[in-house]
Coordinates of C-alpha atoms in Angstrom, one line a residue:
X1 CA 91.2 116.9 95.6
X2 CA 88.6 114.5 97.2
X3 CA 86.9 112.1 95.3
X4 CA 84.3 109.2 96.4
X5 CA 85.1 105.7 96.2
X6 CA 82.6 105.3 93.7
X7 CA 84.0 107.8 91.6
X8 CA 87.5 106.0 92.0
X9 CA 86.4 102.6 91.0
X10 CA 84.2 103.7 88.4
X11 CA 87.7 106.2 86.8
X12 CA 90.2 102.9 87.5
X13 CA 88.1 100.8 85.7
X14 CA 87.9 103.0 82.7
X15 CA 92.2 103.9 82.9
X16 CA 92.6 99.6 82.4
X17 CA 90.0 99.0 80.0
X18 CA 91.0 101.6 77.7
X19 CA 94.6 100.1 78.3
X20 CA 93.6 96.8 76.8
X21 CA 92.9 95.0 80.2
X22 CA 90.7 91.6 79.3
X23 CA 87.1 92.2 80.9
X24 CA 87.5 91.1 84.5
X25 CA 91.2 92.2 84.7
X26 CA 90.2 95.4 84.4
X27 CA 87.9 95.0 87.2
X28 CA 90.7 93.4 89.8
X29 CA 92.7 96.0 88.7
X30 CA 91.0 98.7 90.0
X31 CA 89.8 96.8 92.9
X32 CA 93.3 96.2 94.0
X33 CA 93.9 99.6 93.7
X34 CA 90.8 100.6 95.3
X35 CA 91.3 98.1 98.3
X36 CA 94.9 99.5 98.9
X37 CA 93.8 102.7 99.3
X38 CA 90.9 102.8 101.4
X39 CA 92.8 100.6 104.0
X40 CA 95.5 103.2 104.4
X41 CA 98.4 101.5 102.0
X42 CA 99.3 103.7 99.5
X43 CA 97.0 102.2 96.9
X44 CA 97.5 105.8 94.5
X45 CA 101.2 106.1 95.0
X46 CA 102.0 102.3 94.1
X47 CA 99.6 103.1 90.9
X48 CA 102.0 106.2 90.1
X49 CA 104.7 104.2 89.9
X50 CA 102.9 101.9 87.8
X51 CA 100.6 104.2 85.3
X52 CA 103.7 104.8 83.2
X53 CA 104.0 101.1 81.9
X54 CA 100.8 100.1 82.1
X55 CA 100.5 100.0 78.2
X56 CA 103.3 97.6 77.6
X57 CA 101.5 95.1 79.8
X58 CA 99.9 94.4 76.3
X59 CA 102.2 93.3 74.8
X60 CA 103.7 91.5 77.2
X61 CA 103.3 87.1 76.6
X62 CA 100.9 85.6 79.4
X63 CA 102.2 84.7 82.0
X64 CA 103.4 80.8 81.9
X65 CA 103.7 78.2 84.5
X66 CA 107.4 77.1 84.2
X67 CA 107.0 74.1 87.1
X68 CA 104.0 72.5 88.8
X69 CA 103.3 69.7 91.3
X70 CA 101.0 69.0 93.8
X71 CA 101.6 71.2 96.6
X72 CA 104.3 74.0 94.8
X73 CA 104.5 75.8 90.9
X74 CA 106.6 78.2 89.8
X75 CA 105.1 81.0 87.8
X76 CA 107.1 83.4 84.9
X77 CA 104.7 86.4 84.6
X78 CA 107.0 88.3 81.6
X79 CA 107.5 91.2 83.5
X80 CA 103.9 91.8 83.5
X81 CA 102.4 93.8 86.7
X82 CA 100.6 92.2 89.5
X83 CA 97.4 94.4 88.6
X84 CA 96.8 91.9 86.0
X85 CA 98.5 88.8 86.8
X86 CA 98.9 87.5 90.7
X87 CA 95.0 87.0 91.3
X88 CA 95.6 83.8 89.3
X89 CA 98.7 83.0 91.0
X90 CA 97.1 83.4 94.3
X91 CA 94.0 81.6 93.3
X92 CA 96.5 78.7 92.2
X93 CA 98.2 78.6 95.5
X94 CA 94.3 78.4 97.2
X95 CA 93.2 75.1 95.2
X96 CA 96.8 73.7 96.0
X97 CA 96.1 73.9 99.7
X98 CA 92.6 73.0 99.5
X99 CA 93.4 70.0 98.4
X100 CA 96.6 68.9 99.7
X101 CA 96.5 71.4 102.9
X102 CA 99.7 73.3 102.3
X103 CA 100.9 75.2 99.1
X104 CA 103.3 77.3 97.8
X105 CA 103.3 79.5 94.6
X106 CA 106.6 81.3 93.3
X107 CA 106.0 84.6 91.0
X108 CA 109.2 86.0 89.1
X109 CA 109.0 88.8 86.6
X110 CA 106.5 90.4 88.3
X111 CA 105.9 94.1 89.0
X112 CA 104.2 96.4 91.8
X113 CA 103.5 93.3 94.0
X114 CA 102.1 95.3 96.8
X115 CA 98.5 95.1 94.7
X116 CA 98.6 91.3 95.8
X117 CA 97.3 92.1 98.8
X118 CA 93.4 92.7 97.9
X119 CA 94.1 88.6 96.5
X120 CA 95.3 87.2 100.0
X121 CA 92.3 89.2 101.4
X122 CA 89.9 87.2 99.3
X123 CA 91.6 84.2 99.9
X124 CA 91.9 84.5 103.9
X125 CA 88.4 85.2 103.7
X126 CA 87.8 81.9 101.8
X127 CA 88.9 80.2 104.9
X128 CA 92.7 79.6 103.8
X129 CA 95.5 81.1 105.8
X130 CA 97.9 82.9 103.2
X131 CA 101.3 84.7 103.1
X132 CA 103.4 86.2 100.8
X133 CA 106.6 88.0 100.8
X134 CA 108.8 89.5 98.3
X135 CA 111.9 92.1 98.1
X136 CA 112.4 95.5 96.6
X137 CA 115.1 98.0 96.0
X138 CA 118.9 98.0 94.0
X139 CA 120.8 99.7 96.6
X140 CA 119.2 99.7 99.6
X141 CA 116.7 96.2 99.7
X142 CA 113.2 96.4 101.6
X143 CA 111.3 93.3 103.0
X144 CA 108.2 93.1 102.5
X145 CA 105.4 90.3 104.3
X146 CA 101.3 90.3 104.2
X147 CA 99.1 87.9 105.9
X148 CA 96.3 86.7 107.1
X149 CA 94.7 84.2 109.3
X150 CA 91.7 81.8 107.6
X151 CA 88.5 83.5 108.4
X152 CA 89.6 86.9 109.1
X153 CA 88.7 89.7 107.3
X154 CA 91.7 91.7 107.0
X155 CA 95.4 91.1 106.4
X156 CA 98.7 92.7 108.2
X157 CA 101.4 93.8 106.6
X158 CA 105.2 94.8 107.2
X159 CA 107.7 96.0 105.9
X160 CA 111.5 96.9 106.6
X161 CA 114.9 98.2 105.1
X162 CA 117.3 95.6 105.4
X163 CA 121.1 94.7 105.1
X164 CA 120.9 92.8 101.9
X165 CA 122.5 92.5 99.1
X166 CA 120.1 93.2 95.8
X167 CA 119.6 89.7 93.5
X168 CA 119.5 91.5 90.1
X169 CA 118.4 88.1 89.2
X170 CA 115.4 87.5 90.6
X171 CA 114.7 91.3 92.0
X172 CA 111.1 90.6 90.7
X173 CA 110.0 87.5 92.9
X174 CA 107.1 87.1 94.6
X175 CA 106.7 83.9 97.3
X176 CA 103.1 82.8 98.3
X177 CA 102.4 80.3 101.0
X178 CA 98.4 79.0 101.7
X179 CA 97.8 76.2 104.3
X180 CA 94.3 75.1 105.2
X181 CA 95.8 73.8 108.3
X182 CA 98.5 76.3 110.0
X183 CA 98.3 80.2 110.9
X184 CA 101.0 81.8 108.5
X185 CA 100.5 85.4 110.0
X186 CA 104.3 86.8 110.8
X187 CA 105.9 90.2 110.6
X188 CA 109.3 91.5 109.4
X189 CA 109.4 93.9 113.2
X190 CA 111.8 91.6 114.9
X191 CA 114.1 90.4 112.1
X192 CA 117.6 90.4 112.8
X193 CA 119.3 92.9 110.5
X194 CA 116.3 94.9 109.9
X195 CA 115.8 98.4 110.4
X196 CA 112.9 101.0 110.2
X197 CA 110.6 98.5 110.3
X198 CA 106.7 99.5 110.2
X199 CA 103.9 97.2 111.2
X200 CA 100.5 97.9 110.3
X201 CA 98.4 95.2 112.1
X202 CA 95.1 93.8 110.8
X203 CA 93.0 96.1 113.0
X204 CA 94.8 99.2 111.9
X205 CA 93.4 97.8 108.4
X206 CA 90.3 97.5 109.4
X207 CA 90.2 101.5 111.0
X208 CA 91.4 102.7 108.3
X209 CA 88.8 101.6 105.8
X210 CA 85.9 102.7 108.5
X211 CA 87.7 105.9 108.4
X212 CA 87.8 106.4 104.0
X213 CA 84.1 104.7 104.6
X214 CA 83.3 107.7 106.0
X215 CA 85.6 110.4 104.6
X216 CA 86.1 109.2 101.3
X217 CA 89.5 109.5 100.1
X218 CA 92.0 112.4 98.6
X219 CA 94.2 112.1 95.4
X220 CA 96.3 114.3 93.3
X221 CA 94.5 116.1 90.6
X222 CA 97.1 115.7 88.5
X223 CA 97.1 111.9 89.1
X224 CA 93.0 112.3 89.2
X225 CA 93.3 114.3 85.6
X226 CA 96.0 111.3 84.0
X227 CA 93.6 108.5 85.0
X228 CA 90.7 110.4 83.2
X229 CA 92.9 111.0 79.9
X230 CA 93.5 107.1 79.7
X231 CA 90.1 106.3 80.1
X232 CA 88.4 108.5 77.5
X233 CA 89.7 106.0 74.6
X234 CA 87.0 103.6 75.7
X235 CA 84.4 106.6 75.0
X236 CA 85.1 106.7 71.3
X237 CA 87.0 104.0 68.6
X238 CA 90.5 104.3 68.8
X239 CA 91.3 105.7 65.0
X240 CA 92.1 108.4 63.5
X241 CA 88.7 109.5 62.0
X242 CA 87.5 108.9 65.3
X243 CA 89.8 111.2 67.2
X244 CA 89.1 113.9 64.2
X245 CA 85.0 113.6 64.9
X246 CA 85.1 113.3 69.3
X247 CA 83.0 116.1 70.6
X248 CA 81.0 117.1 67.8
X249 CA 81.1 120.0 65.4

């Protein structure tokens, strides 16, 4: 079915607040959802894989800086998902290399990492050069980089199946790099030991938003109907009397 972005935004936001999302949270996450879909990244399929653990976000701890200096930290987000935990990190990584023109942040524990992206896209914006890469898969292991340059508007991104070996360890990890002073765009295309690598450069970023501009943007109306069930408990109070008296008599 085809829905405007409007109408996307306005659903997301419902899904997380409903989900017990802190105000603001609720609004990056559906922003970082939004912002992958609309540039042609897959923003609904990555929340499909996410939807189904949303709810234990909640009770989840905070996440908790285990190690920070000047120009590095090392962040434990519990397991938590990146829809409502890596603007921070990013944001971190940003003041670090403000001040001390180089940075680097370190995420474990964290989930669905591709949402960082709508973060480095602020942040490159800010006038920061930023990176990140991070790993996925047991069996077979992906690569996975995004950048982009300080003052651009939109980020590339790469990814590629790889010969690796899985670290059940630290399959969760997240790296972030910001310098005020050196171009950290790179891709994963010419890696040795990489194979079905795809590039998606920052101007193929850029069509494809003028293209969901224009178009708007299609989504399963299954997925469409789920994200509309878990936002109707922010219409009424979540008890049992209430759930007895929704919709009238």
């Amino acid at each position: 079915m085809h829905v405007s972005m409007i109408e996307l935004k306005a659903a997301l936001r419902r899904c997380f607040e409903a989900t017990g999302y802190f105000v603001g949270n609720y609004e990056d996450a559906a922003n970082m959802i939004l912002w992958l879909e609309k540039h042609g990244l897959n923003g609904l399929n990555e929340l499909q894989r996410a939807l189904p653990f949303i709810n234990e976000d909640k009770a989840k701890p905070l996440s908790t800086v285990i190690y920070e200096d000047s120009t590095s930290a090392i962040i434990d987000s519990n397991g938590r998902s990146a829809l409502n935990c890596i603007a921070a990190s990013v944001d971190l990584a940003h003041a670090k290399a403000l001040e001390n023109g180089i940075a680097t942040v370190t995420v474990h524990n964290c989930h669905n990492r591709m949402f960082i992206l709508k973060a480095l896209t602020d942040c490159g914006r800010r006038g920061i050069s930023v990176a990140a890469y991070w790993q996925n898969g047991s069996q077979t292991v992906t690569e996975h980089t995004a950048a982009i340059k300080a003052g651009e508007r939109y980020p590339s991104y790469s990814e590629a199946t790889t010969n690796l070996s899985s670290n059940e360890k630290d399959k969760q990890a997240l790296t972030i790099i910001c310098s005020s002073r050196v171009d950290l765009t790179s891709s994963l295309q010419r890696s040795k030991g990489n194979r079905n690598a795809r590039y998606v450069s920052a101007k193929q970023v850029e069509l494809n938003k003028e293209h969901s501009v224009d178009f708007g943007i299609d989504i399963d109306a299954a997925l469409w109907a789920k994200i509309n069930k878990i936002g109707e408990g922010i219409l009424v109070e979540n008890s049992e009397r209430s759930r007895q008296g929704a919709g009238g008599r």
